[in-house]
PDB file of C-alpha atoms in Angstrom:
ATOM      1  CA  MET A1264      -5.541 -16.282 -13.102  1.00  0.00           C
ATOM      2  CA  SER A1265      -1.480 -15.696 -11.713  1.00  0.00           C
ATOM      3  CA  THR A1266      -1.780 -11.646 -13.026  1.00  0.00           C
ATOM      4  CA  ALA A1267      -4.758 -11.445 -11.364  1.00  0.00           C
ATOM      5  CA  LEU A1268      -3.218 -12.139  -8.519  1.00  0.00           C
ATOM      6  CA  ILE A1269      -0.175 -10.507  -8.973  1.00  0.00           C
ATOM      7  CA  ILE A1270      -1.793  -7.539  -9.290  1.00  0.00           C
ATOM      8  CA  GLY A1271      -4.101  -7.734  -6.606  1.00  0.00           C
ATOM      9  CA  MET A1272      -1.809  -8.543  -3.650  1.00  0.00           C
ATOM     10  CA  LEU A1273       0.538  -5.615  -4.790  1.00  0.00           C
ATOM     11  CA  LEU A1274      -3.216  -3.504  -4.674  1.00  0.00           C
ATOM     12  CA  PHE A1275      -3.581  -4.942  -1.056  1.00  0.00           C
ATOM     13  CA  MET A1276       0.105  -4.277   0.182  1.00  0.00           C
ATOM     14  CA  VAL A1277      -0.508  -0.804  -0.110  1.00  0.00           C
ATOM     15  CA  ALA A1278      -4.719  -0.451   0.383  1.00  0.00           C
ATOM     16  CA  SER A1279      -3.293  -2.524   3.378  1.00  0.00           C
ATOM     17  CA  GLY A1280      -1.013   0.352   4.593  1.00  0.00           C
ATOM     18  CA  LEU A1281      -4.035   2.870   3.568  1.00  0.00           C
ATOM     19  CA  SER A1282      -6.552   1.466   5.329  1.00  0.00           C
ATOM     20  CA  LEU A1283      -4.302   1.246   8.354  1.00  0.00           C
ATOM     21  CA  ILE A1284      -3.451   4.637   8.463  1.00  0.00           C
ATOM     22  CA  PHE A1285      -6.918   6.196   7.718  1.00  0.00           C
ATOM     23  CA  GLY A1286      -8.899   3.374  10.179  1.00  0.00           C
ATOM     24  CA  VAL A1287      -5.961   4.840  13.040  1.00  0.00           C
ATOM     25  CA  LEU A1288      -5.025   8.397  12.509  1.00  0.00           C
ATOM     26  CA  GLY A1289      -8.139   9.866  10.851  1.00  0.00           C
ATOM     27  CA  VAL A1290      -5.736  11.045   7.820  1.00  0.00           C
ATOM     28  CA  ILE A1291      -6.219  10.347   4.666  1.00  0.00           C
ATOM     29  CA  ASN A1292      -2.346   9.975   3.201  1.00  0.00           C
ATOM     30  CA  PHE A1293      -2.704  10.661  -0.315  1.00  0.00           C
ATOM     31  CA  ALA A1294       1.414  10.759  -0.202  1.00  0.00           C
ATOM     32  CA  HIS A1295       0.706   6.833   0.162  1.00  0.00           C
ATOM     33  CA  GLY A1296       1.404   6.456  -4.017  1.00  0.00           C
ATOM     34  CA  ALA A1297       5.062   8.433  -3.687  1.00  0.00           C
ATOM     35  CA  PHE A1298       5.674   6.374  -0.650  1.00  0.00           C
ATOM     36  CA  TYR A1299       5.319   3.355  -2.658  1.00  0.00           C
ATOM     37  CA  MET A1300       7.313   4.850  -5.436  1.00  0.00           C
ATOM     38  CA  ALA A1301      10.276   5.605  -2.795  1.00  0.00           C
ATOM     39  CA  GLY A1302      10.456   1.491  -2.088  1.00  0.00           C
ATOM     40  CA  ALA A1303      10.769   0.857  -6.028  1.00  0.00           C
ATOM     41  CA  TYR A1304      13.659   3.064  -6.126  1.00  0.00           C
ATOM     42  CA  PHE A1305      15.324   2.311  -2.850  1.00  0.00           C
ATOM     43  CA  ALA A1306      15.344  -0.953  -4.400  1.00  0.00           C
ATOM     44  CA  TYR A1307      16.602  -0.684  -7.272  1.00  0.00           C
ATOM     45  CA  ALA A1308      19.354   1.677  -5.689  1.00  0.00           C
ATOM     46  CA  ALA A1309      20.267  -1.202  -3.202  1.00  0.00           C
ATOM     47  CA  TYR A1310      20.285  -3.837  -5.876  1.00  0.00           C
ATOM     48  CA  GLN A1311      22.994  -2.006  -8.277  1.00  0.00           C
ATOM     49  CA  LEU A1312      24.705  -1.687  -5.318  1.00  0.00           C
ATOM     50  CA  THR A1313      25.323  -4.935  -3.364  1.00  0.00           C
ATOM     51  CA  ALA A1314      23.616  -6.900  -6.746  1.00  0.00           C
ATOM     52  CA  SER A1315      21.474  -8.637  -3.680  1.00  0.00           C
ATOM     53  CA  PHE A1316      17.665  -8.157  -4.299  1.00  0.00           C
ATOM     54  CA  LEU A1317      16.955  -9.420  -0.037  1.00  0.00           C
ATOM     55  CA  VAL A1318      18.995  -6.425   0.839  1.00  0.00           C
ATOM     56  CA  ALA A1319      17.362  -4.681  -1.789  1.00  0.00           C
ATOM     57  CA  PHE A1320      13.832  -5.643  -0.656  1.00  0.00           C
ATOM     58  CA  LEU A1321      14.479  -4.785   2.851  1.00  0.00           C
ATOM     59  CA  ALA A1322      15.819  -1.235   1.759  1.00  0.00           C
ATOM     60  CA  GLY A1323      12.931  -0.513   0.031  1.00  0.00           C
ATOM     61  CA  ALA A1324      10.597  -1.446   3.186  1.00  0.00           C
ATOM     62  CA  ILE A1325      13.252  -0.078   5.951  1.00  0.00           C
ATOM     63  CA  GLY A1326      13.229   2.888   4.451  1.00  0.00           C
ATOM     64  CA  VAL A1327      10.189   4.068   3.171  1.00  0.00           C
ATOM     65  CA  GLY A1328       8.821   2.564   6.942  1.00  0.00           C
ATOM     66  CA  ILE A1329      11.323   5.281   8.171  1.00  0.00           C
ATOM     67  CA  ILE A1330      10.337   8.599   6.191  1.00  0.00           C
ATOM     68  CA  GLY A1331       7.184   7.407   7.082  1.00  0.00           C
ATOM     69  CA  VAL A1332       8.002   8.291  10.777  1.00  0.00           C
ATOM     70  CA  LEU A1333       9.203  11.430   9.653  1.00  0.00           C
ATOM     71  CA  PHE A1334       6.669  12.584   8.075  1.00  0.00           C
ATOM     72  CA  GLU A1335       4.216  12.005  10.578  1.00  0.00           C
ATOM     73  CA  ARG A1336       6.209  13.506  13.297  1.00  0.00           C
ATOM     74  CA  PHE A1337       7.304  16.348  11.591  1.00  0.00           C
ATOM     75  CA  ILE A1338       4.765  17.242   8.815  1.00  0.00           C
ATOM     76  CA  MET A1339       1.267  15.221   9.298  1.00  0.00           C
ATOM     77  CA  SER A1340       0.928  16.015  12.748  1.00  0.00           C
ATOM     78  CA  ARG A1341       0.477  19.141  12.432  1.00  0.00           C
ATOM     79  CA  VAL A1342      -2.442  18.697  10.367  1.00  0.00           C
ATOM     80  CA  TYR A1343      -4.269  16.480  12.688  1.00  0.00           C
ATOM     81  CA  GLY A1344      -8.022  17.268  13.353  1.00  0.00           C
ATOM     82  CA  LYS A1345      -7.386  19.982  10.857  1.00  0.00           C
ATOM     83  CA  ASP A1346      -9.509  20.958   7.471  1.00  0.00           C
ATOM     84  CA  VAL A1347      -9.060  17.613   5.293  1.00  0.00           C
ATOM     85  CA  LEU A1348      -8.616  19.930   2.322  1.00  0.00           C
ATOM     86  CA  MET A1349      -5.131  20.913   4.354  1.00  0.00           C
ATOM     87  CA  GLN A1350      -4.360  17.722   5.330  1.00  0.00           C
ATOM     88  CA  LEU A1351      -4.410  16.679   1.308  1.00  0.00           C
ATOM     89  CA  LEU A1352      -2.562  20.268   0.194  1.00  0.00           C
ATOM     90  CA  VAL A1353      -0.313  19.152   2.736  1.00  0.00           C
ATOM     91  CA  CYS A1354      -0.044  15.461   0.372  1.00  0.00           C
ATOM     92  CA  TYR A1355      -0.244  16.574  -2.244  1.00  0.00           C
ATOM     93  CA  ALA A1356       2.883  19.072  -1.886  1.00  0.00           C
ATOM     94  CA  THR A1357       4.990  16.164  -0.747  1.00  0.00           C
ATOM     95  CA  ILE A1358       4.372  14.259  -3.759  1.00  0.00           C
ATOM     96  CA  LEU A1359       5.340  17.088  -5.688  1.00  0.00           C
ATOM     97  CA  ILE A1360       8.208  17.335  -3.762  1.00  0.00           C
ATOM     98  CA  PHE A1361       9.386  13.390  -4.445  1.00  0.00           C
ATOM     99  CA  ASP A1362       9.163  13.044  -7.859  1.00  0.00           C
ATOM    100  CA  ASP A1363      11.242  16.415  -8.221  1.00  0.00           C
ATOM    101  CA  LEU A1364      13.720  14.326  -5.650  1.00  0.00           C
ATOM    102  CA  VAL A1365      13.447  11.316  -8.136  1.00  0.00           C
ATOM    103  CA  LYS A1366      13.923  13.405 -11.395  1.00  0.00           C
ATOM    104  CA  ILE A1367      17.431  15.134  -9.615  1.00  0.00           C
ATOM    105  CA  ILE A1368      18.940  12.272  -7.987  1.00  0.00           C
ATOM    106  CA  ALA A1369      17.943   9.191 -10.470  1.00  0.00           C
ATOM    107  CA  GLY A1370      17.198  11.236 -13.206  1.00  0.00           C
ATOM    108  CA  PRO A1371      14.242  11.420 -15.338  1.00  0.00           C
ATOM    109  CA  GLU A1372      14.325   8.756 -17.425  1.00  0.00           C
ATOM    110  CA  TYR A1373      12.645   4.936 -17.327  1.00  0.00           C
ATOM    111  CA  LYS A1374      14.370   2.376 -15.149  1.00  0.00           C
ATOM    112  CA  MET A1375      14.773  -0.836 -15.177  1.00  0.00           C
ATOM    113  CA  MET A1376      16.280  -3.445 -12.135  1.00  0.00           C
ATOM    114  CA  GLY A1377      15.597  -6.269 -13.481  1.00  0.00           C
ATOM    115  CA  LEU A1378      14.841  -9.685 -12.414  1.00  0.00           C
ATOM    116  CA  PRO A1379      17.033 -11.152 -10.022  1.00  0.00           C
ATOM    117  CA  GLU A1380      19.279 -14.519 -11.046  1.00  0.00           C
ATOM    118  CA  VAL A1381      17.979 -16.087  -8.158  1.00  0.00           C
ATOM    119  CA  PHE A1382      14.666 -16.462  -9.568  1.00  0.00           C
ATOM    120  CA  ALA A1383      16.141 -17.196 -13.021  1.00  0.00           C
ATOM    121  CA  LEU A1384      14.379 -20.905 -12.477  1.00  0.00           C
ATOM    122  CA  PRO A1385      12.007 -22.723 -15.075  1.00  0.00           C
ATOM    123  CA  PRO A1386       8.463 -21.671 -14.364  1.00  0.00           C
ATOM    124  CA  PHE A1387       5.203 -24.122 -12.655  1.00  0.00           C
ATOM    125  CA  GLU A1388       2.963 -25.016 -14.339  1.00  0.00           C
ATOM    126  CA  PHE A1389      -0.123 -24.330 -12.028  1.00  0.00           C
ATOM    127  CA  ALA A1390      -3.811 -24.372 -14.281  1.00  0.00           C
ATOM    128  CA  GLY A1391      -2.977 -25.052 -17.099  1.00  0.00           C
ATOM    129  CA  GLY A1392      -0.698 -22.250 -17.111  1.00  0.00           C
ATOM    130  CA  PHE A1393       2.936 -21.205 -16.111  1.00  0.00           C
ATOM    131  CA  ILE A1394       3.548 -18.934 -13.152  1.00  0.00           C
ATOM    132  CA  PRO A1395       7.614 -17.559 -12.682  1.00  0.00           C
ATOM    133  CA  PRO A1396       9.224 -17.977  -9.741  1.00  0.00           C
ATOM    134  CA  TYR A1397       8.890 -14.786  -9.173  1.00  0.00           C
ATOM    135  CA  TYR A1398       5.381 -14.694  -9.255  1.00  0.00           C
ATOM    136  CA  VAL A1399       4.918 -16.986  -6.500  1.00  0.00           C
ATOM    137  CA  PHE A1400       7.258 -14.903  -4.416  1.00  0.00           C
ATOM    138  CA  MET A1401       5.410 -11.537  -4.536  1.00  0.00           C
ATOM    139  CA  ILE A1402       2.170 -13.516  -3.680  1.00  0.00           C
ATOM    140  CA  ALA A1403       3.520 -16.143  -0.838  1.00  0.00           C
ATOM    141  CA  VAL A1404       5.490 -12.733   0.581  1.00  0.00           C
ATOM    142  CA  SER A1405       1.991 -10.346   0.146  1.00  0.00           C
ATOM    143  CA  PHE A1406      -0.274 -13.454   1.833  1.00  0.00           C
ATOM    144  CA  SER A1407       2.052 -13.408   4.353  1.00  0.00           C
ATOM    145  CA  ILE A1408       2.001 -10.239   5.639  1.00  0.00           C
ATOM    146  CA  GLY A1409      -1.385  -9.526   5.099  1.00  0.00           C
ATOM    147  CA  ALA A1410      -1.917 -12.672   7.605  1.00  0.00           C
ATOM    148  CA  CYS A1411       0.363 -11.321   9.860  1.00  0.00           C
ATOM    149  CA  LEU A1412      -1.174  -8.107   9.921  1.00  0.00           C
ATOM    150  CA  TRP A1413      -4.693  -9.671  10.313  1.00  0.00           C
ATOM    151  CA  PHE A1414      -3.459 -11.477  13.712  1.00  0.00           C
ATOM    152  CA  VAL A1415      -1.396  -8.915  14.944  1.00  0.00           C
ATOM    153  CA  ILE A1416      -4.470  -6.252  14.726  1.00  0.00           C
ATOM    154  CA  GLU A1417      -7.592  -8.667  15.028  1.00  0.00           C
ATOM    155  CA  LYS A1418      -5.880 -11.176  17.857  1.00  0.00           C
ATOM    156  CA  THR A1419      -2.975  -9.574  20.190  1.00  0.00           C
ATOM    157  CA  ARG A1420      -3.082  -6.698  23.146  1.00  0.00           C
ATOM    158  CA  LEU A1421      -1.049  -4.464  21.033  1.00  0.00           C
ATOM    159  CA  GLY A1422      -3.874  -4.998  18.160  1.00  0.00           C
ATOM    160  CA  LYS A1423      -6.769  -4.361  20.435  1.00  0.00           C
ATOM    161  CA  ILE A1424      -5.126  -0.795  22.031  1.00  0.00           C
ATOM    162  CA  VAL A1425      -4.508  -0.046  18.332  1.00  0.00           C
ATOM    163  CA  ARG A1426      -8.365  -0.234  17.541  1.00  0.00           C
ATOM    164  CA  ALA A1427      -9.451   1.170  21.140  1.00  0.00           C
ATOM    165  CA  LEU A1428      -6.297   3.858  19.646  1.00  0.00           C
ATOM    166  CA  ALA A1429      -8.903   4.392  16.672  1.00  0.00           C
ATOM    167  CA  VAL A1430     -12.087   5.021  18.697  1.00  0.00           C
ATOM    168  CA  ASN A1431     -11.003   7.066  21.808  1.00  0.00           C
ATOM    169  CA  PRO A1432      -7.534   7.965  22.001  1.00  0.00           C
ATOM    170  CA  GLN A1433      -7.952  10.547  24.991  1.00  0.00           C
ATOM    171  CA  MET A1434      -8.859   6.984  26.788  1.00  0.00           C
ATOM    172  CA  VAL A1435      -6.217   5.762  25.351  1.00  0.00           C
ATOM    173  CA  GLY A1436      -3.666   8.083  27.028  1.00  0.00           C
ATOM    174  CA  ALA A1437      -4.900   8.274  29.912  1.00  0.00           C
ATOM    175  CA  LEU A1438      -4.558   4.763  30.422  1.00  0.00           C
ATOM    176  CA  GLY A1439      -0.897   5.116  29.687  1.00  0.00           C
ATOM    177  CA  VAL A1440      -0.226   4.372  27.003  1.00  0.00           C
ATOM    178  CA  ASN A1441       2.269   6.709  24.799  1.00  0.00           C
ATOM    179  CA  THR A1442      -0.134   7.635  21.874  1.00  0.00           C
ATOM    180  CA  THR A1443       2.083  10.073  20.136  1.00  0.00           C
ATOM    181  CA  LEU A1444       4.904   6.676  20.195  1.00  0.00           C
ATOM    182  CA  LEU A1445       1.725   4.826  18.660  1.00  0.00           C
ATOM    183  CA  TYR A1446       0.818   6.794  16.166  1.00  0.00           C
ATOM    184  CA  ALA A1447       4.041   7.340  14.771  1.00  0.00           C
ATOM    185  CA  ALA A1448       4.501   3.749  14.260  1.00  0.00           C
ATOM    186  CA  VAL A1449       0.864   3.049  12.500  1.00  0.00           C
ATOM    187  CA  PHE A1450       1.613   5.659  10.102  1.00  0.00           C
ATOM    188  CA  GLY A1451       5.159   3.986   9.908  1.00  0.00           C
ATOM    189  CA  PHE A1452       4.591   0.104   9.071  1.00  0.00           C
ATOM    190  CA  GLY A1453       1.698   1.527   6.738  1.00  0.00           C
ATOM    191  CA  SER A1454       3.975   3.143   4.918  1.00  0.00           C
ATOM    192  CA  LEU A1455       6.494  -0.008   5.512  1.00  0.00           C
ATOM    193  CA  LEU A1456       3.719  -1.719   3.409  1.00  0.00           C
ATOM    194  CA  ALA A1457       3.963   1.155   0.564  1.00  0.00           C
ATOM    195  CA  GLY A1458       7.687   0.478   0.776  1.00  0.00           C
ATOM    196  CA  VAL A1459       7.072  -3.586   0.114  1.00  0.00           C
ATOM    197  CA  ALA A1460       4.898  -3.053  -2.163  1.00  0.00           C
ATOM    198  CA  GLY A1461       7.729  -1.015  -4.289  1.00  0.00           C
ATOM    199  CA  ALA A1462      10.072  -3.267  -3.767  1.00  0.00           C
ATOM    200  CA  LEU A1463       8.151  -6.228  -4.749  1.00  0.00           C
ATOM    201  CA  ALA A1464       7.315  -4.331  -7.911  1.00  0.00           C
ATOM    202  CA  ALA A1465      10.847  -3.041  -9.034  1.00  0.00           C
ATOM    203  CA  PRO A1466      11.883  -6.317 -10.655  1.00  0.00           C
ATOM    204  CA  THR A1467       8.887  -6.351 -12.435  1.00  0.00           C
ATOM    205  CA  ARG A1468       7.608  -3.013 -13.371  1.00  0.00           C
ATOM    206  CA  THR A1469       9.379   0.090 -15.080  1.00  0.00           C
ATOM    207  CA  LEU A1470      10.540   2.792 -12.938  1.00  0.00           C
ATOM    208  CA  THR A1471       9.921   6.082 -13.258  1.00  0.00           C
ATOM    209  CA  PRO A1472       8.488   9.556 -11.850  1.00  0.00           C
ATOM    210  CA  GLY A1473       5.021   9.555 -10.867  1.00  0.00           C
ATOM    211  CA  MET A1474       4.708   5.501 -10.806  1.00  0.00           C
ATOM    212  CA  GLY A1475       2.648   5.854  -7.820  1.00  0.00           C
ATOM    213  CA  LEU A1476       0.189   8.120  -8.696  1.00  0.00           C
ATOM    214  CA  SER A1477      -2.075   4.974 -10.862  1.00  0.00           C
ATOM    215  CA  ILE A1478      -1.704   2.695  -7.905  1.00  0.00           C
ATOM    216  CA  LEU A1479      -2.703   5.363  -5.375  1.00  0.00           C
ATOM    217  CA  ILE A1480      -5.924   5.865  -7.306  1.00  0.00           C
ATOM    218  CA  GLU A1481      -6.515   1.768  -7.350  1.00  0.00           C
ATOM    219  CA  SER A1482      -5.534   1.436  -3.849  1.00  0.00           C
ATOM    220  CA  PHE A1483      -8.187   4.015  -2.802  1.00  0.00           C
ATOM    221  CA  ILE A1484     -11.317   2.138  -4.571  1.00  0.00           C
ATOM    222  CA  VAL A1485      -9.610  -0.963  -2.946  1.00  0.00           C
ATOM    223  CA  THR A1486      -9.893   0.927   0.674  1.00  0.00           C
ATOM    224  CA  VAL A1487     -13.736   2.193  -0.638  1.00  0.00           C
ATOM    225  CA  ILE A1488     -14.680  -0.956  -1.682  1.00  0.00           C
ATOM    226  CA  GLY A1489     -13.305  -3.191   1.255  1.00  0.00           C
ATOM    227  CA  GLY A1490     -14.435  -0.492   4.079  1.00  0.00           C
ATOM    228  CA  MET A1491     -11.787   1.871   5.926  1.00  0.00           C
ATOM    229  CA  GLY A1492      -9.899   0.117   8.559  1.00  0.00           C
ATOM    230  CA  SER A1493     -10.607  -2.656   7.834  1.00  0.00           C
ATOM    231  CA  ILE A1494      -7.730  -5.556   6.251  1.00  0.00           C
ATOM    232  CA  THR A1495      -9.699  -8.585   5.154  1.00  0.00           C
ATOM    233  CA  GLY A1496     -11.693  -6.171   3.488  1.00  0.00           C
ATOM    234  CA  ALA A1497      -8.683  -4.909   0.945  1.00  0.00           C
ATOM    235  CA  LEU A1498      -7.463  -7.701   0.731  1.00  0.00           C
ATOM    236  CA  VAL A1499     -10.942  -8.822  -0.581  1.00  0.00           C
ATOM    237  CA  ALA A1500     -11.406  -6.132  -2.551  1.00  0.00           C
ATOM    238  CA  ALA A1501      -7.632  -5.928  -4.049  1.00  0.00           C
ATOM    239  CA  LEU A1502      -7.899  -9.412  -5.496  1.00  0.00           C
ATOM    240  CA  LEU A1503     -11.451  -8.442  -7.086  1.00  0.00           C
ATOM    241  CA  ILE A1504      -9.863  -5.312  -8.751  1.00  0.00           C
ATOM    242  CA  GLY A1505      -6.861  -7.608  -9.485  1.00  0.00           C
ATOM    243  CA  PHE A1506      -9.158 -10.238 -11.810  1.00  0.00           C
ATOM    244  CA  ILE A1507     -10.992  -6.822 -12.904  1.00  0.00           C
ATOM    245  CA  ARG A1508      -7.952  -4.868 -14.392  1.00  0.00           C
ATOM    246  CA  ALA A1509      -6.130  -8.564 -15.904  1.00  0.00           C
ATOM    247  CA  PHE A1510      -9.580 -10.308 -17.490  1.00  0.00           C
ATOM    248  CA  GLY A1511     -10.695  -6.709 -18.173  1.00  0.00           C
ATOM    249  CA  ALA A1512      -7.644  -5.937 -20.536  1.00  0.00           C
ATOM    250  CA  ILE A1513      -8.473  -8.941 -22.174  1.00  0.00           C
ATOM    251  CA  GLY A1514     -12.437  -8.754 -22.922  1.00  0.00           C
ATOM    252  CA  PHE A1515     -13.139  -5.221 -22.729  1.00  0.00           C
ATOM    253  CA  PRO A1516      -9.670  -3.166 -22.495  1.00  0.00           C
ATOM    254  CA  LEU A1517     -11.075   0.668 -22.852  1.00  0.00           C
ATOM    255  CA  PHE A1518     -13.731  -0.183 -20.029  1.00  0.00           C
ATOM    256  CA  VAL A1519     -11.622  -1.095 -16.798  1.00  0.00           C
ATOM    257  CA  ASP A1520     -11.562   2.045 -15.442  1.00  0.00           C
ATOM    258  CA  GLY A1521     -15.176   2.678 -16.112  1.00  0.00           C
ATOM    259  CA  ILE A1522     -15.752  -0.886 -14.641  1.00  0.00           C
ATOM    260  CA  MET A1523     -14.004   0.290 -11.216  1.00  0.00           C
ATOM    261  CA  PHE A1524     -15.475   3.106 -10.438  1.00  0.00           C
ATOM    262  CA  GLY A1525     -18.798   1.528 -11.568  1.00  0.00           C
ATOM    263  CA  LEU A1526     -18.227  -0.789  -9.333  1.00  0.00           C
ATOM    264  CA  MET A1527     -17.305   2.092  -6.514  1.00  0.00           C
ATOM    265  CA  ALA A1528     -20.266   4.198  -7.013  1.00  0.00           C
ATOM    266  CA  LEU A1529     -22.672  -0.107  -6.865  1.00  0.00           C
ATOM    267  CA  VAL A1530     -20.883  -0.923  -3.204  1.00  0.00           C
ATOM    268  CA  LEU A1531     -21.382   3.687  -1.895  1.00  0.00           C
ATOM    269  CA  ILE A1532     -25.066   3.204  -2.947  1.00  0.00           C
ATOM    270  CA  ILE A1533     -25.768  -0.051  -1.307  1.00  0.00           C
ATOM    271  CA  LYS A1534     -23.478   0.075   1.656  1.00  0.00           C
ATOM    272  CA  PRO A1535     -21.297   3.608   2.268  1.00  0.00           C
ATOM    273  CA  THR A1536     -18.754   1.668   5.178  1.00  0.00           C
ATOM    274  CA  GLY A1537     -17.833  -1.006   2.211  1.00  0.00           C
ATOM    275  CA  LEU A1538     -17.635  -4.452   2.096  1.00  0.00           C
ATOM    276  CA  PHE A1539     -16.058  -4.921   5.877  1.00  0.00           C
ATOM    277  CA  GLY A1540     -16.496  -1.999   6.758  1.00  0.00           C
ATOM    278  CA  ARG A1541     -17.873  -1.024  10.089  1.00  0.00           C
ATOM    279  CA  LYS A1542     -20.666   2.182  11.059  1.00  0.00           C
ATOM    280  CA  PRO A1543     -18.559   5.574  12.835  1.00  0.00           C
ATOM    281  CA  VAL A1544     -18.427   4.714  16.959  1.00  0.00           C
ATOM    282  CA  GLN A1545     -21.198   7.625  17.868  1.00  0.00           C
TER     283      GLN A1545
END
């Protein structure tokens, strides 16, 4: 149960940023997995320097957020409205660059951050099982960020502007909103969510160049199942995939990927916009 929640919430952090960027900017950010990897390595480096998990967490999140803003302004903004293949090529080139930079700076060998001392506490007993305190922390942080993101998008004036930007950016610009700044902010925040996921995963995962590829693929599955641009859909789909991953590894370990892709195909057949997706405005 706890394993499913952990997998699901990490996927949600990555997929919600991916969904937010696509829903507002219409860009398939294939480099999103590289941002997840960067968040993990930033957290690892900061923890080695300071031995503070708080500093490591903030370094992973804010560092990747800044990279996301720079990436949007200097690279992705050049391919807005261009062919999807051009966007994918740009993102794939970015993945290769990030992987090589990690090998040059941190080395190609595996890294282990280790569990911070502050979480070296007895596990909590829940539903007949035991959950380490750090896992509880991961789940709580992910849920809290997800709830805040949903509230901002659905219930605030800023959220209304962001949703309007996704539908008619020209009209939003005509009303005096700096759309260039808003594009950068949305892309940066979406990237920051990937950095948060990487920073949260660093103490429990092995860090290696290219580690973002597998979570990127699963995040796309989550985004497709939940519906592009839907934060609620990303949460529901991420938890669903988390349970498939956790319990599938026990019951049918050789066919877990097949079930995930089969579920995605089934959703596309029944509801092409995803479980919580909306039909595009004509």
